[in-house]
MMTF fields as JSON, N, C-alpha, C and O atoms, coordinates in Angstrom:
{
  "mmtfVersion": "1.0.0",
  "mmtfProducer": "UNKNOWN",
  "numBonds": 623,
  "numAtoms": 624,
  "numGroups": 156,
  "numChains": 1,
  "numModels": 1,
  "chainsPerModel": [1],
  "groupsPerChain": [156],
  "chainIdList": ["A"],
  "bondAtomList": [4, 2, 8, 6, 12, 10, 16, 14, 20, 18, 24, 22, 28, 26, 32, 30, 36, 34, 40, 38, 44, 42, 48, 46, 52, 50, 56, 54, 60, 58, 64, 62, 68, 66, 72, 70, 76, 74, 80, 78, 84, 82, 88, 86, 92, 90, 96, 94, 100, 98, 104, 102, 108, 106, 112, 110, 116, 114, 120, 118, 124, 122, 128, 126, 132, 130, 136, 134, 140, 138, 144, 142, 148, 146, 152, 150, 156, 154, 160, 158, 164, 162, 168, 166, 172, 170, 176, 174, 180, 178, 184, 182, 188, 186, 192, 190, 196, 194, 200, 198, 204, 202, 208, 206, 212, 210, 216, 214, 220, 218, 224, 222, 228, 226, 232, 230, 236, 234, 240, 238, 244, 242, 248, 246, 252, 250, 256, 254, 260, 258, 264, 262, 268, 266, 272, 270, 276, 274, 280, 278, 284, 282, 288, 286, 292, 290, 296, 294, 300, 298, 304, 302, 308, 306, 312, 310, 316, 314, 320, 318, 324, 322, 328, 326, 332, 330, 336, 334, 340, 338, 344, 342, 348, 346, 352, 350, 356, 354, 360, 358, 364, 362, 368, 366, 372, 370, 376, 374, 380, 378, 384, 382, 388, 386, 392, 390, 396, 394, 400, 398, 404, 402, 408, 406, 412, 410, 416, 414, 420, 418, 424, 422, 428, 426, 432, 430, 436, 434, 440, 438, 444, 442, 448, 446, 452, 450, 456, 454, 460, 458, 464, 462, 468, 466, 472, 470, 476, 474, 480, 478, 484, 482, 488, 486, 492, 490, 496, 494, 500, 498, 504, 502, 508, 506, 512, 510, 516, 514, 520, 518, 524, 522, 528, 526, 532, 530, 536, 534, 540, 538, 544, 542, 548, 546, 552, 550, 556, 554, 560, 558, 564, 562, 568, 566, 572, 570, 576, 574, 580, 578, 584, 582, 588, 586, 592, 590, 596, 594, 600, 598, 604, 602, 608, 606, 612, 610, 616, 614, 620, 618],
  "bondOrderList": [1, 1, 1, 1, 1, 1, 1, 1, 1, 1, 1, 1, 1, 1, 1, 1, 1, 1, 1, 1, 1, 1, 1, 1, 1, 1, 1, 1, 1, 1, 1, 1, 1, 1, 1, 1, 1, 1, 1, 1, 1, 1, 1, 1, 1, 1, 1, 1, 1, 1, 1, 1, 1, 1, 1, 1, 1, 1, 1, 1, 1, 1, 1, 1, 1, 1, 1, 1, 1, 1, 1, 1, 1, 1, 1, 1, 1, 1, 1, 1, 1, 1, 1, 1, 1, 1, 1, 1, 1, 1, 1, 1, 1, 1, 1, 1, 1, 1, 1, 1, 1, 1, 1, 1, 1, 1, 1, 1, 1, 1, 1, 1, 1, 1, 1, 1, 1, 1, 1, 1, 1, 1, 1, 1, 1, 1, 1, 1, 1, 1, 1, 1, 1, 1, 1, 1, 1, 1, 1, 1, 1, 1, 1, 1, 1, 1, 1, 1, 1, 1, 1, 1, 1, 1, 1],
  "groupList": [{"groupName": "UNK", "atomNameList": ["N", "CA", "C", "O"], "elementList": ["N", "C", "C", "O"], "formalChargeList": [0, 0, 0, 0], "bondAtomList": [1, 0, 2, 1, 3, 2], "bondOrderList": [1, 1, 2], "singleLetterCode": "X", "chemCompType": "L-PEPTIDE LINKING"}],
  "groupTypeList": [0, 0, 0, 0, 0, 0, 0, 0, 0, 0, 0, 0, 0, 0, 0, 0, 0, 0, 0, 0, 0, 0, 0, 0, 0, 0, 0, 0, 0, 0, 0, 0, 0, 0, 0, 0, 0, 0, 0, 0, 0, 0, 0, 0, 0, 0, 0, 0, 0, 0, 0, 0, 0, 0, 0, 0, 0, 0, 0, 0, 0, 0, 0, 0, 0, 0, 0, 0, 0, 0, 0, 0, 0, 0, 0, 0, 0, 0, 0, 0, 0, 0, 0, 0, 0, 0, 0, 0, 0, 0, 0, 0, 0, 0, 0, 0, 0, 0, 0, 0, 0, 0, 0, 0, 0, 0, 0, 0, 0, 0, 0, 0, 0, 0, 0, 0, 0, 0, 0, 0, 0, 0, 0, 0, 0, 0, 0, 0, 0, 0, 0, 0, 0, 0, 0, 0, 0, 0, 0, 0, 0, 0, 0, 0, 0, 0, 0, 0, 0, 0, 0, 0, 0, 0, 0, 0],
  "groupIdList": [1, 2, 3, 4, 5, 6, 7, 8, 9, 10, 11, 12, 13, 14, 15, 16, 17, 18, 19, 20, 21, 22, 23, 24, 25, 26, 27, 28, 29, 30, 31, 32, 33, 34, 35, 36, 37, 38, 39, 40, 41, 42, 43, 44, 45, 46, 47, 48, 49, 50, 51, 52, 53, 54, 55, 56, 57, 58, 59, 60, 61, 62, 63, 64, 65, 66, 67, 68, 69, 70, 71, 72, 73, 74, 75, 76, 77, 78, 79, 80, 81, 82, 83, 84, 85, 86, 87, 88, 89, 90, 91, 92, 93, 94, 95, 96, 97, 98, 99, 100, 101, 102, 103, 104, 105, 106, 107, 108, 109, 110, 111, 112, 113, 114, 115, 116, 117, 118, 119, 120, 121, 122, 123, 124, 125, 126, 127, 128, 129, 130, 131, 132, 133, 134, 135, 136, 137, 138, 139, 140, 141, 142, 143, 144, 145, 146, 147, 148, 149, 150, 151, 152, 153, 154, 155, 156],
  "secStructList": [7, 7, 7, 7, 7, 2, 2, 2, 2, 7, 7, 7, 7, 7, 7, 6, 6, 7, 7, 7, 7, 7, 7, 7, 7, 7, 7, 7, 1, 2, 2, 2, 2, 2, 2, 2, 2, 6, 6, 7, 1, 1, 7, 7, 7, 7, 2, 2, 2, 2, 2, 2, 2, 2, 2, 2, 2, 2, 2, 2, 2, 2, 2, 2, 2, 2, 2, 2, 2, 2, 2, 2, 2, 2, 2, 2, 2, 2, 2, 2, 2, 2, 2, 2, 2, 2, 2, 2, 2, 2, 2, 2, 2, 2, 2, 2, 2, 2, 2, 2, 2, 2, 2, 2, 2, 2, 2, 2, 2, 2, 2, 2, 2, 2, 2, 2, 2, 2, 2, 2, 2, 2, 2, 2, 2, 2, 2, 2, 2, 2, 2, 2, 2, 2, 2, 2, 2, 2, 2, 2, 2, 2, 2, 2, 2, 2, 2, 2, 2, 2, 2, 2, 6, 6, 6, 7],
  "xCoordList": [-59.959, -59.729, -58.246, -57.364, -58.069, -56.667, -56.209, -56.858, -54.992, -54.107, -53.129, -52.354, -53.089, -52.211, -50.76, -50.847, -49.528, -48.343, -47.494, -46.641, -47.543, -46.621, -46.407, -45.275, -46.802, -45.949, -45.94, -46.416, -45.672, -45.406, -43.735, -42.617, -43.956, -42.89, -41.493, -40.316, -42.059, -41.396, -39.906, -39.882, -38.797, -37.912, -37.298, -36.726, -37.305, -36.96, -35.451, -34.663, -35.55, -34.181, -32.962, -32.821, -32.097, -31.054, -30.124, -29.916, -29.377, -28.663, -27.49, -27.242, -26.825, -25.228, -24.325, -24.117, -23.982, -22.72, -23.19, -22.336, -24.292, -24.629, -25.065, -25.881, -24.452, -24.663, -26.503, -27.168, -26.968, -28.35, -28.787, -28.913, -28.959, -29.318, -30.529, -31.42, -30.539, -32.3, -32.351, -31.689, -33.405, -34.076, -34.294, -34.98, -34.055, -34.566, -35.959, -36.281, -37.019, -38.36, -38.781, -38.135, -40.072, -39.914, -40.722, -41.919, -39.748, -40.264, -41.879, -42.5, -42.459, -43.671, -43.796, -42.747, -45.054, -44.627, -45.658, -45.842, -46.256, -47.594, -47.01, -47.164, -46.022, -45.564, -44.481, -44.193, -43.656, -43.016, -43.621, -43.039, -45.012, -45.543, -46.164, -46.276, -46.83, -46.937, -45.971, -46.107, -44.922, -43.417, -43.186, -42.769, -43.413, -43.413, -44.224, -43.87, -45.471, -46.957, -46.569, -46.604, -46.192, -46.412, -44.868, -44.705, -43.82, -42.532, -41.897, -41.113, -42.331, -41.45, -40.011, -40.477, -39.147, -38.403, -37.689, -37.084, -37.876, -37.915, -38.589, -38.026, -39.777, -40.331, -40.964, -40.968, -41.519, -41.405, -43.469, -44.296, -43.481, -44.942, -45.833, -45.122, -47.003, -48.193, -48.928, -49.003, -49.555, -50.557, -50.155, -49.14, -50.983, -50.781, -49.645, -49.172, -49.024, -47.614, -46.585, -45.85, -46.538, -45.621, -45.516, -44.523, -46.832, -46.742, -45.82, -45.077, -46.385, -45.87, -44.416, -43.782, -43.786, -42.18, -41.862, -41.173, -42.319, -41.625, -41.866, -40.872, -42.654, -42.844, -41.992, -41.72, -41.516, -40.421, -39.619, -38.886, -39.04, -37.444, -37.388, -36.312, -38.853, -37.904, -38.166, -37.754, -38.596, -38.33, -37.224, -36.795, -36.662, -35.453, -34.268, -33.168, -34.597, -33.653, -33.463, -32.469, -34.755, -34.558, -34.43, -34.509, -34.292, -34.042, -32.082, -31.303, -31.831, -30.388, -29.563, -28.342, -30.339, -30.092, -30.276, -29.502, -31.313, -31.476, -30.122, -29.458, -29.78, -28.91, -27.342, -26.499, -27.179, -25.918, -25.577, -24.69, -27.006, -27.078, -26.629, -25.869, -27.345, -26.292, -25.526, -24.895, -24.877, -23.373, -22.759, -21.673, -22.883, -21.683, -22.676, -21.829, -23.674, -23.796, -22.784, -21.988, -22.851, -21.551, -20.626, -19.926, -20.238, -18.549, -18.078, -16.986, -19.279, -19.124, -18.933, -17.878, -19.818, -20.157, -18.478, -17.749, -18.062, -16.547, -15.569, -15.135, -15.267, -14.303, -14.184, -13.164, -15.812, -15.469, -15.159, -14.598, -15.633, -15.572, -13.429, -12.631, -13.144, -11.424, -10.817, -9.591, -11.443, -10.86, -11.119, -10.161, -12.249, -12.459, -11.278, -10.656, -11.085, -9.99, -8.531, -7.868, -8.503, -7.265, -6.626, -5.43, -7.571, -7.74, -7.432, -6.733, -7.996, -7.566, -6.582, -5.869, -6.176, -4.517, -3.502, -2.502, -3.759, -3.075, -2.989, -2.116, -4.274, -4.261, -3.303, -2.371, -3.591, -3.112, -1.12, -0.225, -0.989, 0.454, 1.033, 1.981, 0.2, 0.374, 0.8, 1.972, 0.242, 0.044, 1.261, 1.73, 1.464, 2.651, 3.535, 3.486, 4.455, 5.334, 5.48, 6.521, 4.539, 4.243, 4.85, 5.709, 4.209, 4.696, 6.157, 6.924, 6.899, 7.997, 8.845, 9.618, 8.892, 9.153, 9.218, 10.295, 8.178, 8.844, 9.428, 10.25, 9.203, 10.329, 11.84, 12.523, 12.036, 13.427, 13.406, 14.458, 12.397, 13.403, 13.793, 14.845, 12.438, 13.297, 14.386, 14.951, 14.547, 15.702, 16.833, 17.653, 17.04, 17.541, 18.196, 19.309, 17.101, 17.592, 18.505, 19.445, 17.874, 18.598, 19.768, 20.584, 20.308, 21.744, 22.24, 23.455, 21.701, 22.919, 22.868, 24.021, 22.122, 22.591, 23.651, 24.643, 23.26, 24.127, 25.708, 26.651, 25.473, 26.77, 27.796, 28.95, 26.728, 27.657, 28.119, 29.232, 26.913, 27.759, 29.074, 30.187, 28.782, 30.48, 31.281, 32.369, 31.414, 32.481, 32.667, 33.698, 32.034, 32.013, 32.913, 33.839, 32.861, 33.527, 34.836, 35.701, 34.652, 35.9, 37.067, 38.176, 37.118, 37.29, 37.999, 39.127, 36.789, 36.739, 37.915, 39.04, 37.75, 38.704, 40.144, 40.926, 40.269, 41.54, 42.222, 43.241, 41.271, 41.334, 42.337, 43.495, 41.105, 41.62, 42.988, 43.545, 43.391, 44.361, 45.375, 46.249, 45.283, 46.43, 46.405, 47.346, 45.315, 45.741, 46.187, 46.595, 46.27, 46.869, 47.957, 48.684, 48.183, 49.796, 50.483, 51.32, 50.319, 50.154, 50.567, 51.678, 49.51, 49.779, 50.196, 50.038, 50.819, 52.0, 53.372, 54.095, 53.218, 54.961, 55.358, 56.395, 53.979, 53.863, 54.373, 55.477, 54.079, 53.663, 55.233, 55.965, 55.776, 57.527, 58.473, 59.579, 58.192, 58.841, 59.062, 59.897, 57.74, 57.586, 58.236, 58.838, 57.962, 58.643, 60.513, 61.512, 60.368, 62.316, 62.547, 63.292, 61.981, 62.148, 61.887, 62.374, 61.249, 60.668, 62.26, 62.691, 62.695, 63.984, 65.021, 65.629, 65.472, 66.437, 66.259, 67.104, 65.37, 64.798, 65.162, 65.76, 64.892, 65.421, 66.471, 66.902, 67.354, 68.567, 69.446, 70.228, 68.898, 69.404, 69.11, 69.901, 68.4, 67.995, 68.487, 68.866, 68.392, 69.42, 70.693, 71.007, 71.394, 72.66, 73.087, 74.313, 72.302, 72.232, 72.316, 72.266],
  "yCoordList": [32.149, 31.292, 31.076, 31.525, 30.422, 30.051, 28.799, 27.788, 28.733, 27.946, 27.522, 28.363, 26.107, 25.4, 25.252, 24.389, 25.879, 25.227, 24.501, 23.904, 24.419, 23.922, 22.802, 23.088, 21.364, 20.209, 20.982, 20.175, 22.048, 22.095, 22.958, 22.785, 23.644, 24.639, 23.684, 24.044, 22.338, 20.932, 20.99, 21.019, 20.993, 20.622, 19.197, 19.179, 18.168, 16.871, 16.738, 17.571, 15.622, 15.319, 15.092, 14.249, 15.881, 15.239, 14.288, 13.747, 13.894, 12.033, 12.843, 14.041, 11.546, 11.711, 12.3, 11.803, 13.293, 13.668, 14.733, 15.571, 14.971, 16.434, 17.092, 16.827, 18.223, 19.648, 19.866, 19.188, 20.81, 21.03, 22.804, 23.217, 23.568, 24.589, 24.593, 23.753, 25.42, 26.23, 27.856, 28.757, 27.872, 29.074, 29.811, 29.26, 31.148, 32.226, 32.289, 32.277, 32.358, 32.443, 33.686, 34.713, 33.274, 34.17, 35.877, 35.957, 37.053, 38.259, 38.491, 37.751, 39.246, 39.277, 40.485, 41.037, 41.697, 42.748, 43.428, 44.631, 42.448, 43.192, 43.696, 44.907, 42.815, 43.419, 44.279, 44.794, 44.577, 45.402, 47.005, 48.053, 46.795, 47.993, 48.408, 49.632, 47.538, 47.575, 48.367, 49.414, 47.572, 48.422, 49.472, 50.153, 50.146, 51.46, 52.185, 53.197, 51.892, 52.558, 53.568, 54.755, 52.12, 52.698, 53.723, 54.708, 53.096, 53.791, 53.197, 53.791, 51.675, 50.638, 50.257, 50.357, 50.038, 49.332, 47.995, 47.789, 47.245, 45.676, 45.185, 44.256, 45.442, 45.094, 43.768, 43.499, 42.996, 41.705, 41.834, 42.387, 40.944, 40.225, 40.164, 39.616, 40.224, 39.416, 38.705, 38.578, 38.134, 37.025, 35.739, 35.063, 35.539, 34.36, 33.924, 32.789, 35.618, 35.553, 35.038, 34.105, 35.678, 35.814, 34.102, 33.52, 33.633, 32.263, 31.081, 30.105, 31.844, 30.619, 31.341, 30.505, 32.073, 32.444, 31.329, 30.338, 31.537, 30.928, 29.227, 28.504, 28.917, 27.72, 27.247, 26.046, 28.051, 28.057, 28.017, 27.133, 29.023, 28.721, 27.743, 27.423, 27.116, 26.362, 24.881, 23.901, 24.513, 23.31, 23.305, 22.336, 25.082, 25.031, 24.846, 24.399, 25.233, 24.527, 22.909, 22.252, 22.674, 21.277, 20.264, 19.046, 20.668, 20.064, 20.255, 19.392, 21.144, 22.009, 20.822, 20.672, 20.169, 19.791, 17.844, 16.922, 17.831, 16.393, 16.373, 15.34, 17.53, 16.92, 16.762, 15.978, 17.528, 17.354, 15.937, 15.292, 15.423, 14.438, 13.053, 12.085, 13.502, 12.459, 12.594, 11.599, 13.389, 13.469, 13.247, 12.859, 13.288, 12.791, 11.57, 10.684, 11.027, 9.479, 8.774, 7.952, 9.176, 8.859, 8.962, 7.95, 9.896, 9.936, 8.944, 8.391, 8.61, 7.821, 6.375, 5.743, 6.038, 4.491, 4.42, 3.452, 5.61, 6.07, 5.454, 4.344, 5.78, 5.799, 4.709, 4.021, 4.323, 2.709, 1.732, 0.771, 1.912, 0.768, 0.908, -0.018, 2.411, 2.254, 1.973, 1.896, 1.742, 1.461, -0.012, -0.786, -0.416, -2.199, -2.63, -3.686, -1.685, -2.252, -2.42, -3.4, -1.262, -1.016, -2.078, -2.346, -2.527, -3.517, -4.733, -5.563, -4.815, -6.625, -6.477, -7.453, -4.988, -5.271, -5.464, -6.151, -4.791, -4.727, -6.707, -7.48, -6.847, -8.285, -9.244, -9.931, -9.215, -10.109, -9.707, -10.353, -8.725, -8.138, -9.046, -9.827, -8.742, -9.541, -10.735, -10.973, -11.508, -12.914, -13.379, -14.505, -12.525, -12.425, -12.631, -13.814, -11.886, -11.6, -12.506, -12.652, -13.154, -14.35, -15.596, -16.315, -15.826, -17.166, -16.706, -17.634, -15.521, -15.32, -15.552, -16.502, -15.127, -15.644, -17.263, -17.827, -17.822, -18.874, -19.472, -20.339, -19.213, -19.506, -19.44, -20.398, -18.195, -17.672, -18.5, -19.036, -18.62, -19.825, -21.163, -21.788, -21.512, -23.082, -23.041, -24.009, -21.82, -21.667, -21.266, -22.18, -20.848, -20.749, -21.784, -21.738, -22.972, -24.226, -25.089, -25.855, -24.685, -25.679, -25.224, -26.09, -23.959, -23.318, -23.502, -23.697, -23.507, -23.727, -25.707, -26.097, -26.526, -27.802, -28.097, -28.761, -27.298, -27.388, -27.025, -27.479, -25.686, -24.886, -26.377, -26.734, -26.982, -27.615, -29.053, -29.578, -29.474, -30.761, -30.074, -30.587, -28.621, -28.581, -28.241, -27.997, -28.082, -27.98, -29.244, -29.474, -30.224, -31.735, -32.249, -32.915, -32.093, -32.172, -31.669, -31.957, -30.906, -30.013, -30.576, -30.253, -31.296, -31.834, -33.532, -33.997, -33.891, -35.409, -34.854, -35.187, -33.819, -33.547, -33.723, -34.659, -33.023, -32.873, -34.35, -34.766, -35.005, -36.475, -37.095, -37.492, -37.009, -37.811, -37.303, -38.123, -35.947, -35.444, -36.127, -36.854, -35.938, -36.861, -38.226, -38.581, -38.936, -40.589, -40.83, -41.975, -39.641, -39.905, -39.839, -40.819, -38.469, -38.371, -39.553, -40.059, -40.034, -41.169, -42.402, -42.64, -42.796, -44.062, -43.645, -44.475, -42.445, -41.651, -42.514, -43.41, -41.508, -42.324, -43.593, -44.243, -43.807, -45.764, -45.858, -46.382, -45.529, -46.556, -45.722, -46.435, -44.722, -44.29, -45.391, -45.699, -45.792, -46.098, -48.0, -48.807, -48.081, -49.961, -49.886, -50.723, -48.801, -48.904, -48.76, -49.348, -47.835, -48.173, -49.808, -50.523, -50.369, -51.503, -52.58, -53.71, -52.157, -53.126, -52.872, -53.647, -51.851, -51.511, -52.045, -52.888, -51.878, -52.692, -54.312, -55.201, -54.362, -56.185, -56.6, -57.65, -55.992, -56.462, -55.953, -56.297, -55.163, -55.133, -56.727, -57.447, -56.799, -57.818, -59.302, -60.219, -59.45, -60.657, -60.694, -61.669, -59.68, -59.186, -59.905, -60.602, -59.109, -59.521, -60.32, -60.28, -61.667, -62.849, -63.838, -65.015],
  "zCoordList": [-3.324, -2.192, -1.948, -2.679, -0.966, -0.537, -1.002, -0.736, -1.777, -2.413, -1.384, -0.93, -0.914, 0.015, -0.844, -1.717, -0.775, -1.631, -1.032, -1.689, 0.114, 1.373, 0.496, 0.103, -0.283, -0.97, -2.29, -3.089, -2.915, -4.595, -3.796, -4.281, -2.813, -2.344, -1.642, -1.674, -0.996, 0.005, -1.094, -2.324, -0.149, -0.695, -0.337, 0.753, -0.947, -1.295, -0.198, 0.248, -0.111, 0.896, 0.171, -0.715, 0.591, 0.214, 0.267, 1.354, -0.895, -1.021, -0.257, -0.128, 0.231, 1.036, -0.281, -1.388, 0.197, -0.432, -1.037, -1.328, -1.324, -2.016, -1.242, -0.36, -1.552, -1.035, -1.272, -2.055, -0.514, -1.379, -1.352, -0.199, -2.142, -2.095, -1.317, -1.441, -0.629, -0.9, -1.126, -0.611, -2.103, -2.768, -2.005, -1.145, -1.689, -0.93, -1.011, -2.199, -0.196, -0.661, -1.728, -1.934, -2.346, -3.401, -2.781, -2.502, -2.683, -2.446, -2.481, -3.244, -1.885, -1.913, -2.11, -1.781, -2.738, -2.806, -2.0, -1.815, -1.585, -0.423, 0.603, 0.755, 1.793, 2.622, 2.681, 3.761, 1.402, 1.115, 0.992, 1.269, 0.47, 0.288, 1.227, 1.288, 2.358, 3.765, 4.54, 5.173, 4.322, 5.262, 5.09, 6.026, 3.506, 2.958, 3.392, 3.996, 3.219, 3.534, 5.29, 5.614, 6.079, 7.471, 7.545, 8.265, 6.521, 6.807, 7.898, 8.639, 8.031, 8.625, 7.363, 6.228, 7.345, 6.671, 7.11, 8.162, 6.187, 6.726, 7.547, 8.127, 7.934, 9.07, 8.334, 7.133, 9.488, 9.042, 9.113, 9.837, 7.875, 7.754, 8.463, 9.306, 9.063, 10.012, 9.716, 8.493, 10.257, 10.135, 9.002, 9.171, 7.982, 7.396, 6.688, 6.637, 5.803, 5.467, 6.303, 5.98, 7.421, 8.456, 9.071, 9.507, 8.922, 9.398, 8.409, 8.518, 7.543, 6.086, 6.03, 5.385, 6.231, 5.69, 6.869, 6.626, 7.91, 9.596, 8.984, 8.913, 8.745, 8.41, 7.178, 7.163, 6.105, 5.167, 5.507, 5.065, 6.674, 7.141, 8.239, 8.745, 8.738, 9.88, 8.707, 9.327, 7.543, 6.794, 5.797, 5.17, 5.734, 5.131, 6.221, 5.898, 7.546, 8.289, 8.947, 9.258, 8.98, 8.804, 7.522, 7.682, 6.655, 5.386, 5.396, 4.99, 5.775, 5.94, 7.318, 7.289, 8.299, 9.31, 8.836, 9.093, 8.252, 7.468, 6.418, 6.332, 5.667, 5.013, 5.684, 5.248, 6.647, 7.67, 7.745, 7.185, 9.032, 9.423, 7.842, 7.866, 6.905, 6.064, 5.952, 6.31, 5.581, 5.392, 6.109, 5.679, 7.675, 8.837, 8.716, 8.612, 8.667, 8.481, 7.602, 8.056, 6.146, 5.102, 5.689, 5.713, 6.28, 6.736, 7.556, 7.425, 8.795, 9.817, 8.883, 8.944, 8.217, 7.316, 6.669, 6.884, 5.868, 5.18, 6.395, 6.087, 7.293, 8.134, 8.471, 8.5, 8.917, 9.369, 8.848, 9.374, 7.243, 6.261, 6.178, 6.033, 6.339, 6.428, 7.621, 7.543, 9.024, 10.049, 9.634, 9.643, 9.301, 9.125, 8.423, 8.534, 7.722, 5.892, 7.177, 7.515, 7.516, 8.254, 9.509, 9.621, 10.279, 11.24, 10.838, 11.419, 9.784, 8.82, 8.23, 8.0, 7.725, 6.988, 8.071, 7.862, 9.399, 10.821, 10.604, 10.21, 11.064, 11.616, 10.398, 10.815, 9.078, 8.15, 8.297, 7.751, 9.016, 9.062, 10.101, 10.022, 11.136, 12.217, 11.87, 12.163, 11.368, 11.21, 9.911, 9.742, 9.367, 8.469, 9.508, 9.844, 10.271, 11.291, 12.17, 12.81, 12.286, 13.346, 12.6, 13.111, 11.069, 10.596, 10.165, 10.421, 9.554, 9.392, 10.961, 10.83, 11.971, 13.047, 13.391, 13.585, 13.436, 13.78, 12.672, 12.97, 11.092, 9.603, 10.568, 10.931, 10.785, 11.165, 12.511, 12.862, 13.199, 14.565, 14.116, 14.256, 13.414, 12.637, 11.516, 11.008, 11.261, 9.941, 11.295, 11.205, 11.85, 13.187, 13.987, 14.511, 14.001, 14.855, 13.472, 13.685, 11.835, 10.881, 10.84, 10.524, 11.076, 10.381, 11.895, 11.883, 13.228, 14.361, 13.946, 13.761, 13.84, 13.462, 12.658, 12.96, 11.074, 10.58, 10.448, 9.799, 11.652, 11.775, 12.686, 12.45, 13.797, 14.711, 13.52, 13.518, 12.556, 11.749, 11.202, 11.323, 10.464, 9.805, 10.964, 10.443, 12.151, 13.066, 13.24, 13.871, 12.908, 13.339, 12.387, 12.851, 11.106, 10.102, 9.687, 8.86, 10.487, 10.394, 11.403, 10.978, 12.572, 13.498, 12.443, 12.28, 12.037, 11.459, 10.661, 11.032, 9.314, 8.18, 9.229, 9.065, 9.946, 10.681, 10.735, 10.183, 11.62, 11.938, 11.05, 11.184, 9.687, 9.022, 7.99, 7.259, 8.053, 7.644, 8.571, 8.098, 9.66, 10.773, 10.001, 9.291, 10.177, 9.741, 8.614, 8.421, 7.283, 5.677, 6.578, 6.745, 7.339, 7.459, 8.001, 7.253, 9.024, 9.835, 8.143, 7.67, 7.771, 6.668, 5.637, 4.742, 5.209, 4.242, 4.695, 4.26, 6.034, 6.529, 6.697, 6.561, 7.111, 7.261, 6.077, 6.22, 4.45, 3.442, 3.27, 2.584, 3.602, 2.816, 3.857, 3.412, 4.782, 5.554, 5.384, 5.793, 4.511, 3.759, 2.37, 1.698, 2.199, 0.486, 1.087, 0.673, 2.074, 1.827, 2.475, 1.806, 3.651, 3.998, 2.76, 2.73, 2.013, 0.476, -0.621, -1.474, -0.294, -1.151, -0.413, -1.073, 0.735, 1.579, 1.306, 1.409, 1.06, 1.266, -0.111, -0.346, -0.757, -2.888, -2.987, -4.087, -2.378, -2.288, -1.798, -2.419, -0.495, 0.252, -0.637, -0.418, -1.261, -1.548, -3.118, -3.767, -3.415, -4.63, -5.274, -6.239, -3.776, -3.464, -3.105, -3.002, -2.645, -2.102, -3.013, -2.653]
}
């Protein structure tokens, strides 16, 4: 009788990322000796053979086409999970640049404040360099009147 192998022959799906062979079907030597007999060479199978090879290669091509489809599934899931990564390191950059920015405008407004207090100071220092000079001469100008005066009263 006839032996069904179509699930002992089924090749299993393949996981993302692996490659998957498939087995050449296994030679038969009936229609080989067929092809000989008539002095066909290579001629292809009929009837039930011929059905089951066709039915072998079109589940080895869709097994061949299932495993594609994972693998550009993986790749697609791959890429995105690095455009996601990539997008949030963008954004967290962003947002770096942003708070360093306004750091540097308020470090900006502290060093022009502070630049205008030491011109302010610098102004005052002057000032008050004038007024030592100013109560220098005053105080040389009391000490000789203080020496004229203990002279005079001295001598008196």
């Amino acid at each position: 009788g006839e032996v069904d192998l179509t699930a002992a022959l089924a090749v299993p799906p393949a996981r993302a990322g692996q490659e998957r062979r498939v087995r050449p079907a296994p030679a038969s030597s009936a229609p080989a000796s067929t092809a000989r007999a008539t002095g066909q060479r290579g001629a292809r199978p009929h009837g039930p053979e011929a059905d089951e090879s066709a039915d072998e290669s079109a589940d080895a091509k869709a097994e061949l086409a299932r495993a594609a489809v994972a693998e550009a599934e993986a790749a697609v899931r791959a890429a995105g999970a690095a455009a996601a990564e990539a997008e949030a390191r963008v954004a967290s950059l962003v947002e770096q640049r942003q708070f360093l920015r306004r750091r540097i405008e308020h470090l900006q407004g502290e060093l022009d404040q502070a630049t205008s207090q030491s011109a302010q100071l610098a102004r005052d220092a002057k000032q008050a360099q004038r007024d030592h000079d100013i109560a220098a001469r005053k105080l040389t100008a009391a000490q000789r009147q203080l020496a004229k005066a203990r002279e005079r009263a001295g001598s008196a």
